[in-house]
Coordinates of C-alpha atoms and ligand atoms in Angstrom, one line a residue:
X1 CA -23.4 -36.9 39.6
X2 CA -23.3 -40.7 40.1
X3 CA -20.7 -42.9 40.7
X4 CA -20.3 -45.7 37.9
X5 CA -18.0 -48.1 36.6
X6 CA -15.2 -50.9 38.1
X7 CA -12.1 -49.9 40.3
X8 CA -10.0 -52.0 42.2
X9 CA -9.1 -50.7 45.9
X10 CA -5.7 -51.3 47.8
X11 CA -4.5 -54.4 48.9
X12 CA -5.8 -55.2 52.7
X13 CA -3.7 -53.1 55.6
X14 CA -3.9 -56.0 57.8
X15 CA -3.0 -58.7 55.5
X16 CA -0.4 -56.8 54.5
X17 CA 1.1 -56.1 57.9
X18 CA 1.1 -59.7 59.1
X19 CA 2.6 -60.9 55.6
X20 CA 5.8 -58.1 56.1
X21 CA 5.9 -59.6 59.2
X22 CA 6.1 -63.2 58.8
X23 CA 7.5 -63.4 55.6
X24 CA 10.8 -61.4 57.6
X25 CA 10.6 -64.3 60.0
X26 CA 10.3 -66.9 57.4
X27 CA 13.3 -68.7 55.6
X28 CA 13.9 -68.0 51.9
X29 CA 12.5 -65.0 49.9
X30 CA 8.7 -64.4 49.1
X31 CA 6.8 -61.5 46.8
X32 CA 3.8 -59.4 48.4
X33 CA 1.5 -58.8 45.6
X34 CA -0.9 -56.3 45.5
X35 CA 0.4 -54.9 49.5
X36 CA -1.2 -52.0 50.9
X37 CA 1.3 -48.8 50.2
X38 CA -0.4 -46.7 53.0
X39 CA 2.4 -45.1 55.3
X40 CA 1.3 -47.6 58.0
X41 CA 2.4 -50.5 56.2
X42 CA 5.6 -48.5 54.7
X43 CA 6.4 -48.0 58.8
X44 CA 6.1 -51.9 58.8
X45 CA 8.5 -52.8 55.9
X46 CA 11.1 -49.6 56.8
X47 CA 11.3 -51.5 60.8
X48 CA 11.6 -54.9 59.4
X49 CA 14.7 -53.4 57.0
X50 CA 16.2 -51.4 60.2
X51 CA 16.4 -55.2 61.6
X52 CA 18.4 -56.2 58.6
X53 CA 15.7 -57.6 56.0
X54 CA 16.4 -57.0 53.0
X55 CA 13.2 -56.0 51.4
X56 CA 12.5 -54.5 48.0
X57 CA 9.2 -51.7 47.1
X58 CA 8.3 -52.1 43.9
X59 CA 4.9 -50.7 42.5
X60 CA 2.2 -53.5 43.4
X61 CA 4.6 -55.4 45.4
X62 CA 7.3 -56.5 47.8
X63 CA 10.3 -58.7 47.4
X64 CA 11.2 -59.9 51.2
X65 CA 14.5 -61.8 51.9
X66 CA 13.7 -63.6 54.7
X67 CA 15.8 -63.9 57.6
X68 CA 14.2 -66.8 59.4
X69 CA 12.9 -66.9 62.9
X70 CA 16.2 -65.4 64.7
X71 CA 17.4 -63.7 62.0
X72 CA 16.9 -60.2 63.0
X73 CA 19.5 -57.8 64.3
X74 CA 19.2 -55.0 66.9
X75 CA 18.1 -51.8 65.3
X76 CA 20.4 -49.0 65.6
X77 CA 17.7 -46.9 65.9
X78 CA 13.9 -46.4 67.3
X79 CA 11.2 -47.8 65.0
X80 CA 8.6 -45.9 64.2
X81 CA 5.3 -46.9 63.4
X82 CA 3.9 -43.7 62.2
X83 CA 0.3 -44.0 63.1
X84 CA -0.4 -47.7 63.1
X85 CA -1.7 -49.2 66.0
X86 CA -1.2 -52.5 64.3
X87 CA 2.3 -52.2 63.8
X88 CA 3.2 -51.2 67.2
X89 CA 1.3 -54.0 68.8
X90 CA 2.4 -56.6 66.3
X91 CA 5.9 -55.5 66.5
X92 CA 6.1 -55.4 70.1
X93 CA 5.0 -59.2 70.4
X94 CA 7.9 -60.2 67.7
X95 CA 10.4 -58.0 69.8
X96 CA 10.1 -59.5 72.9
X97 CA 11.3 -62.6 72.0
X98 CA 14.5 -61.3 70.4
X99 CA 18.2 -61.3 72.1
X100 CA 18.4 -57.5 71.5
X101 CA 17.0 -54.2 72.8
X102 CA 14.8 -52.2 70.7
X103 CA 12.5 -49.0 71.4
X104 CA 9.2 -48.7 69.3
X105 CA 6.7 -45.6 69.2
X106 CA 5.1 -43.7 66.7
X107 CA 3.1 -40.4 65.8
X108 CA 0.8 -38.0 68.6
X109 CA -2.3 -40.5 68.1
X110 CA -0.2 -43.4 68.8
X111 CA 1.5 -42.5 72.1
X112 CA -2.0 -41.5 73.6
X113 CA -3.4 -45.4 72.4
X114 CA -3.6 -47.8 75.0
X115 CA -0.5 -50.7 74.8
X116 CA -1.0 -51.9 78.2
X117 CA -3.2 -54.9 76.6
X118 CA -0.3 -56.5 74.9
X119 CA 2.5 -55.5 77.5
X120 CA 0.4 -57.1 80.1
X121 CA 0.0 -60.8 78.7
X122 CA 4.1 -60.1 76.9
X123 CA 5.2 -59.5 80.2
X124 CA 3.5 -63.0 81.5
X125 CA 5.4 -64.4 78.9
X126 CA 8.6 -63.4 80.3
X127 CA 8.9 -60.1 78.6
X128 CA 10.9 -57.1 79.9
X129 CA 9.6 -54.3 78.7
X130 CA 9.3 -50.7 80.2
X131 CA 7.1 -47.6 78.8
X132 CA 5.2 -44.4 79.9
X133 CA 2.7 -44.7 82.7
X134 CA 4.3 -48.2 83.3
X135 CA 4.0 -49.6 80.1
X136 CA 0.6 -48.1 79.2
X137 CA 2.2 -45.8 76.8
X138 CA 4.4 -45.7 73.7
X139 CA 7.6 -45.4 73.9
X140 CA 7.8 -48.8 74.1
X141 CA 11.5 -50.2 75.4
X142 CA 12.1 -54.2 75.2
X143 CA 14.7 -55.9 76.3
X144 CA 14.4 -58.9 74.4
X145 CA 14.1 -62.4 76.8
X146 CA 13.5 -66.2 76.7
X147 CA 9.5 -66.2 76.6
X148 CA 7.6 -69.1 77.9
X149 CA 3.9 -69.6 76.3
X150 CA 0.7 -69.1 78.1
X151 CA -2.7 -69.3 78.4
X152 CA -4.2 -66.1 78.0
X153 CA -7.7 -65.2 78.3
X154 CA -8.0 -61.7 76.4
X155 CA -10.1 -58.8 77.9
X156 CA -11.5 -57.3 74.8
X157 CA -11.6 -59.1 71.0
X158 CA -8.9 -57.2 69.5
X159 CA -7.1 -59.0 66.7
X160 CA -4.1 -56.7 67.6
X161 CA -3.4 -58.4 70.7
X162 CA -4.0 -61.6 69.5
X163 CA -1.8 -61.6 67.2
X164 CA 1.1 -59.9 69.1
X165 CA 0.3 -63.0 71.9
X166 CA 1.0 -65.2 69.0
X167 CA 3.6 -63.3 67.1
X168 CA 5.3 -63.4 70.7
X169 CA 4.3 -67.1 71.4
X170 CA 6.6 -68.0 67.7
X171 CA 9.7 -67.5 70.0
X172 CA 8.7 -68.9 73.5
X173 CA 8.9 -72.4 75.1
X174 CA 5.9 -74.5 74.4
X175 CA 2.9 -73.5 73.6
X176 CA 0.8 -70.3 73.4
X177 CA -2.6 -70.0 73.8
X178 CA -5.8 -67.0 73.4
X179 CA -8.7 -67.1 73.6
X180 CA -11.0 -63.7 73.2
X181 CA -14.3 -62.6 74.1
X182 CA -15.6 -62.7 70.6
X183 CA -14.2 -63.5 67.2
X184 CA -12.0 -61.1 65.9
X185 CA -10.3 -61.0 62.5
X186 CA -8.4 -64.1 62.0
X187 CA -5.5 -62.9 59.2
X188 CA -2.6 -64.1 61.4
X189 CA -4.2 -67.6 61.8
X190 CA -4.8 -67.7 58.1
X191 CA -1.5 -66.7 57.3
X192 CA 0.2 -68.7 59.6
X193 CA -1.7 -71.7 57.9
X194 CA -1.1 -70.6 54.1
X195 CA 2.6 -70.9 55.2
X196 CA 2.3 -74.1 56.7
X197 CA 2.9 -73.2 60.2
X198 CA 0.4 -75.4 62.4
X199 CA -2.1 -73.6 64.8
X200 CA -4.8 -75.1 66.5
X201 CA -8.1 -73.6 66.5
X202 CA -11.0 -74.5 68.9
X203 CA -13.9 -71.9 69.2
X204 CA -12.8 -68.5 70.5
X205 CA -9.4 -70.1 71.0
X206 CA -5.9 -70.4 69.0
X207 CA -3.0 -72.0 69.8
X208 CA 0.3 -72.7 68.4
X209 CA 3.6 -74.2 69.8
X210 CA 6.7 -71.9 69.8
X211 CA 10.4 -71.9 67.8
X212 CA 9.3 -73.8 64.9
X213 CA 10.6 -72.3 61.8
X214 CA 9.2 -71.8 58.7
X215 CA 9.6 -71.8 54.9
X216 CA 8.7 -68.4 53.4
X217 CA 6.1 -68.7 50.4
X218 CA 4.2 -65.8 47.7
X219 CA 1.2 -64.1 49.5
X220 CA -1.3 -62.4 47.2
X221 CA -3.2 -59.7 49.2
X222 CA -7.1 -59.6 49.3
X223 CA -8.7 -55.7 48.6
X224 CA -9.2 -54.2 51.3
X225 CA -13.0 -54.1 52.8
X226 CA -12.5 -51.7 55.1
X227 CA -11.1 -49.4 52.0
X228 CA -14.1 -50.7 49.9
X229 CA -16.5 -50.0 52.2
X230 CA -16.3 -46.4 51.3
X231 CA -17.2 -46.5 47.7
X232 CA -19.6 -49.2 48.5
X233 CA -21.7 -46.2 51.0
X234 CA -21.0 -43.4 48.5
X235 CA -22.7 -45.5 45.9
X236 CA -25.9 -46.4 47.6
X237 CA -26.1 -42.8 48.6
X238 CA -25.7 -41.1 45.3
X239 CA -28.7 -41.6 43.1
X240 CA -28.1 -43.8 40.1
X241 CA -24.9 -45.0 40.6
X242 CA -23.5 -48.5 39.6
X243 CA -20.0 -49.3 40.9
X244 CA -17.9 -53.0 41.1
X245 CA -15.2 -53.3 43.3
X246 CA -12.5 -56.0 42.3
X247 CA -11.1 -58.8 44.6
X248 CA -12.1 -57.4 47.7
X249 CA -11.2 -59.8 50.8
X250 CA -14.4 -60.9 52.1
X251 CA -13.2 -63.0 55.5
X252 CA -15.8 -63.6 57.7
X253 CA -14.7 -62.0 60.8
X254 CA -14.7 -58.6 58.7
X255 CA -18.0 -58.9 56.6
X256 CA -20.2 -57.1 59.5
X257 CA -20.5 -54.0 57.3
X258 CA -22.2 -55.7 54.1
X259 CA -24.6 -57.6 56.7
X260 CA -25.5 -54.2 58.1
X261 CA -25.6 -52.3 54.6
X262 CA -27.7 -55.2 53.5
X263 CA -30.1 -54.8 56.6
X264 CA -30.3 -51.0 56.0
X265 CA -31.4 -51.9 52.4
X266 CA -28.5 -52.4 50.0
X267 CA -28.2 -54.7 47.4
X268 CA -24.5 -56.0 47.6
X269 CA -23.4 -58.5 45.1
X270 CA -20.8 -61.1 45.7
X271 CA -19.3 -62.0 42.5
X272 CA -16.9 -64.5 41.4
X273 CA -15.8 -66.0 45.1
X274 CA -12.5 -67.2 45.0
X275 CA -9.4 -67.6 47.6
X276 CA -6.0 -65.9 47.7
X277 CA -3.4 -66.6 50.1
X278 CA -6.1 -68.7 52.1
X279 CA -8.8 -66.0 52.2
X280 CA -12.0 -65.5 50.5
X281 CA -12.2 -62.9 48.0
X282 CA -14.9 -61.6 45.9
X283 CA -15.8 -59.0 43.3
X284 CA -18.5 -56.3 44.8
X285 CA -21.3 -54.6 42.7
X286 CA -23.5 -52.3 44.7
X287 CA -25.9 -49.9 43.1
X288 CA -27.7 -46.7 44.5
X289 CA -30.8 -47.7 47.2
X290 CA -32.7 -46.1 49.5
X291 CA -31.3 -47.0 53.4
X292 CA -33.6 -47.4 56.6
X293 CA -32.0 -47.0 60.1
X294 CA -30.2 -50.2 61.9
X295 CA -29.5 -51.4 65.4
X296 CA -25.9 -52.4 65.9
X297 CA -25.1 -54.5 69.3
X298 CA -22.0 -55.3 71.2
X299 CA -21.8 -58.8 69.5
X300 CA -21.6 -57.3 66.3
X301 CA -18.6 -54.6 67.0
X302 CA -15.7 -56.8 66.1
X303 CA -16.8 -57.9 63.0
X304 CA -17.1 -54.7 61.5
X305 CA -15.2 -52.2 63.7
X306 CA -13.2 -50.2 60.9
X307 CA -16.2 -49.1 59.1
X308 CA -18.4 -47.3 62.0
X309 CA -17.4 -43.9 60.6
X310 CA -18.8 -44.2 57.2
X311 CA -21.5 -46.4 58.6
X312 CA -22.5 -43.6 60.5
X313 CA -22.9 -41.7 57.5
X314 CA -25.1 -44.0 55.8
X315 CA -27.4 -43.7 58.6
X316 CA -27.3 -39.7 58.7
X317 CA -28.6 -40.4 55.0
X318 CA -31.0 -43.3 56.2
X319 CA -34.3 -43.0 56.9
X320 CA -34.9 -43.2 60.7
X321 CA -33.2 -44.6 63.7
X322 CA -29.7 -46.0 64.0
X323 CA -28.4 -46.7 67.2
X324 CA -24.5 -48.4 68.1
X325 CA -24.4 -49.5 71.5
X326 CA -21.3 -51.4 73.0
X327 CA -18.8 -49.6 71.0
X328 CA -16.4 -48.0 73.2
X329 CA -13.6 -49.4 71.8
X330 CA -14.3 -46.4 69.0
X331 CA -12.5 -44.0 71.4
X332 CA -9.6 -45.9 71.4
X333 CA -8.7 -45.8 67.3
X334 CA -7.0 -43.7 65.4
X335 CA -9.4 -41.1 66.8
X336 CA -12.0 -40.7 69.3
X337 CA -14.5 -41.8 66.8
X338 CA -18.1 -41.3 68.5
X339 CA -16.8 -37.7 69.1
X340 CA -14.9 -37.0 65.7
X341 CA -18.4 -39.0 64.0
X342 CA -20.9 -37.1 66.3
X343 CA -19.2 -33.5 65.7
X344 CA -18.9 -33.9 62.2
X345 CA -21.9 -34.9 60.7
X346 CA -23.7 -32.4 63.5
X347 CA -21.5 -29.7 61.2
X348 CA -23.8 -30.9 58.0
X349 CA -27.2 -30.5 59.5
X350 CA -27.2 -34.7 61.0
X351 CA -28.9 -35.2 64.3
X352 CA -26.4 -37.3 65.9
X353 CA -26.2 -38.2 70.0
X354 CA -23.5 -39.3 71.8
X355 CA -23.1 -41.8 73.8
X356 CA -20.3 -43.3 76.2
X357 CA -20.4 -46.2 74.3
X358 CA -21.9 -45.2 71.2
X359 CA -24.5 -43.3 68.9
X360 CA -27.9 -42.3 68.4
X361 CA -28.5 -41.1 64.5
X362 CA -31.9 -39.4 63.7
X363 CA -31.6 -40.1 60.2
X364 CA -33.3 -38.9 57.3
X365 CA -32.2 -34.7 57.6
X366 CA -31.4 -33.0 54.4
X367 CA -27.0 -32.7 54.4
X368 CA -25.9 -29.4 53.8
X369 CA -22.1 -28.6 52.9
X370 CA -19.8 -27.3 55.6
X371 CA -16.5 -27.3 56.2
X372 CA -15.4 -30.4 58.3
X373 CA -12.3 -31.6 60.2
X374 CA -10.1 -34.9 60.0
X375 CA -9.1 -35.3 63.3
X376 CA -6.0 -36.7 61.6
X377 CA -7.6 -40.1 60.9
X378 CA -7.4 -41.3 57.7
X379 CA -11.4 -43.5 57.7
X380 CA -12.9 -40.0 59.5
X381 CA -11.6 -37.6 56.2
X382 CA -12.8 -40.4 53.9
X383 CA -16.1 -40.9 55.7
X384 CA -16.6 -37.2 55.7
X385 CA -15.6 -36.8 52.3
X386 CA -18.3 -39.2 51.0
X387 CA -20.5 -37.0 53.4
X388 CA -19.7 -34.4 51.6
X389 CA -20.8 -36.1 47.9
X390 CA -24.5 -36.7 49.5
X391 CA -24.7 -33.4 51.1
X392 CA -26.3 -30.2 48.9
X393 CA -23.5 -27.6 48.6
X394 CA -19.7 -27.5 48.7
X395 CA -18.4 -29.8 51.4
X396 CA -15.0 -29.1 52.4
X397 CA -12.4 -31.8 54.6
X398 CA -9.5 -30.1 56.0
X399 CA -6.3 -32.2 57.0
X400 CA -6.9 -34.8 54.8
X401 CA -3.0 -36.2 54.1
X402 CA -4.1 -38.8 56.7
X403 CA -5.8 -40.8 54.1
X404 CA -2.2 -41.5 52.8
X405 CA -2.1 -43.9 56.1
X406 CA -4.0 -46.6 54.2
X407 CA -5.4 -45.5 51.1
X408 CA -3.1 -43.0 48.6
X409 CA -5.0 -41.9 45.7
X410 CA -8.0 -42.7 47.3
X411 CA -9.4 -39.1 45.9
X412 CA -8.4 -40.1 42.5
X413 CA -10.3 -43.2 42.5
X414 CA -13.4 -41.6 43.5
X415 CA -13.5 -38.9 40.8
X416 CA -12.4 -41.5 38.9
X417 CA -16.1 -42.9 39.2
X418 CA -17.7 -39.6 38.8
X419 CA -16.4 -38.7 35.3
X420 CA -18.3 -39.8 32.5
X421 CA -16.4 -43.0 31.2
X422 CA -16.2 -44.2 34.8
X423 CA -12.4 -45.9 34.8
X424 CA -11.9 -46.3 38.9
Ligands
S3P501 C1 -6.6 -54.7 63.3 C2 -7.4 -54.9 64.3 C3 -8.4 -54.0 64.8 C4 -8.7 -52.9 63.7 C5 -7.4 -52.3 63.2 C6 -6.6 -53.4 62.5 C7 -5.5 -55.7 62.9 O1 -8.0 -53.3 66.0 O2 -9.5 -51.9 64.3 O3 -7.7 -51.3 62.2 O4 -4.9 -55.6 61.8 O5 -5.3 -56.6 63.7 P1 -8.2 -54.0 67.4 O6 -7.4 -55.2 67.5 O7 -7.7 -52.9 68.4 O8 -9.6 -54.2 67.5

């Protein structure tokens, strides 16, 4: 059956983390519209309130009393961060500029992530922090300390430790400065400049100088891509299907997965550009087409790197080649995702290869319904589950309350599309 009408998808997870964040650290109160209510966020907002900021959940948004930049208090308690890799890394930048000891972890997937890449630069800042295998691991313990700005030259493009460098740099001496490999999603620097706070960007470097405070102001949250990105596949993949996807953030450091859809053969139209909160947004209408394989390069990675598990399954449904080379960082997510990708679609008939740093997809084999796992992450059940609406038979996902990590109701919206009237 084809998927038809409009829907709108949640508000962007990373926008949404970086605006609990600052908007804690910023003076006077603000309202999150539109926020992302997946649990990662919720862990976000419930560590903020454990700091003692008082913020209020309301359906569609959040009312944040800000406490200004050393407003916070010790929390009586570990924070978790459930299963957000984001959280813990932005959290652990902000904590180790405070005068107060905290401990942050989170769930099974989170303590086996790497965190040495933001303890490392933190503790060049002057941080004091202590955690399994020497600070590799979550548990996390800071001691909060006086933090002096650096100049850090980032391994890897990872917006995550970025933006804990620079949530960290907000309460050190003088001025902090990154500068990464290759462009990764710049939410923090656009946030930071909707509310007024001044950072300097030149190339694949930001900077900004420390202890200036800041007034709090409204943030209306872009769709998410990365959520949009699944409706946008299951649409080209079931015949006949017409969907639009309201005010969906289309930044530029995230829009790798329309490039590639486009290059596989989609038609994706950008309707109605317009900015929110300092970021471009844009209404998506994507109809049913037939997809031809792709060839996905390191350089490309960062710009799209959320939405290689459903990408994958567009190519399983493409005809010929795909190949993703460069991708390592894949293992390192909420799953191992060339192995949870690779097993999966294998279990529906795909021929899939894979490699250290990547895949091979023969594409173009029939799908035929199986029963497939999770892995626990939340894009792999909604990746398969889309699988699953282009595959011939009865597909079923098992351990699916993952998706409630970013995208509750996300099963709702989609049969949403597939009844008759079509009201996402
Ligand atoms: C994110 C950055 C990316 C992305 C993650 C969200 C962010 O991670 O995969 O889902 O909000 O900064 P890395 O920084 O590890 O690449």
């Amino acid at each position: 059956m084809p998927l038809r009408g409009a829907l709108t998808v949640p508000g962007d997870k990373s926008i949404t983390h970086r605006a609990i964040i600052l908007s804690s650290l910023a003076d006077g109160e603000a309202t999150i519209n539109n926020y992302c209510p997946g649990e990662d966020c919720l862990h976000t907002v419930a560590a903020f309130q454990a700091m003692g900021v008082p913020i209020e959940i309301a359906p569609g948004r959040l009312r944040v009393a800000g406490k200004g930049l050393w407003g916070l208090r010790e929390p009586d308690s570990i924070l978790d961060c459930g299963n957000s890799g984001t959280g813990i890394r932005l959290l652990a930048g902000v904590l180790a500029g405070q005068d107060f000891f905290s401990i942050v972890t989170g769930d099974a997937s989170i303590r086996r992530r790497p965190m040495g890449r933001v303890v490392g630069p933190l503790r060049e800042m002057g941080a004091v922090i202590a955690g399994r295998r020497g600070g590799e691991l979550a548990p996390l313990a800071i001691v909060g300390a006086r933090l002096r700005g650096i100049v850090f030259s980032s391994p890897i493009a990872s917006a995550q430790v970025k933006s804990s460098v620079l949530l960290a740099g907000l309460f050190a001496d003088g001025t902090t400065s990154v500068t990464e490999p290759a462009q990764s999603r710049d939410h923090t620097e656009r946030l930071f400049e909707h509310l007024g706070v001044p950072v300097m960007r030149n190339g694949l470097t930001v900077s900004l100088a420390g202890q200036r405070a800041f007034a709090a102001k409204d943030v209306a949250v872009a769709g998410d891509l990365s959520a949009a990105a699944f409706f946008l596949v299951a649409a080209l993949l079931v015949p006949e299907s017409d969907v639009t996807i309201t005010g969906v953030g289309v930044n530029p450091t995230r829009t790798g997965v329309l490039e590639a859809l486009q290059e596989m053969g989609a038609h994706i139209e950008l309707l109605n550009p317009r900015v929110q909160a300092g970021e471009p947004v844009a209404d998506l209408r994507v109809r049913s087409a037939p997809l031809c394989g792709v060839t996905i390069g390191p350089e490309r990675i960062p710009r799209m790197i959320d939405e290689f598990p459903i990408l994958c399954v567009a190519a399983a449904c493409a005809q010929g080649e795909t190949i993703v080379s460069g991708a390592e960082e894949l293992r390192a997510k909420e799953s191992d995702r060339i192995a949870a990708m690779a097993l999966e679609l294998r279990r529906l008939g795909a021929a899939v290869e894979e490699r250290p740093d990547g895949l091979r997809i023969m594409g173009g084999r029939p799908l035929e319904g199986a029963v497939c796992q999770s892995h626990g992450d939340h894009r792999v059940a909604m990746s398969m589950i889309v699988a699953g609406l282009a595959a011939q038979g009865e597909t079923r996902v098992e351990d699916c309350a993952c998706v409630a990590t970013s995208f509750p109701g996300f099963d709702k919206k989609l049969r949403g599309l597939l009844t008759p009237s079509g009201q996402g």
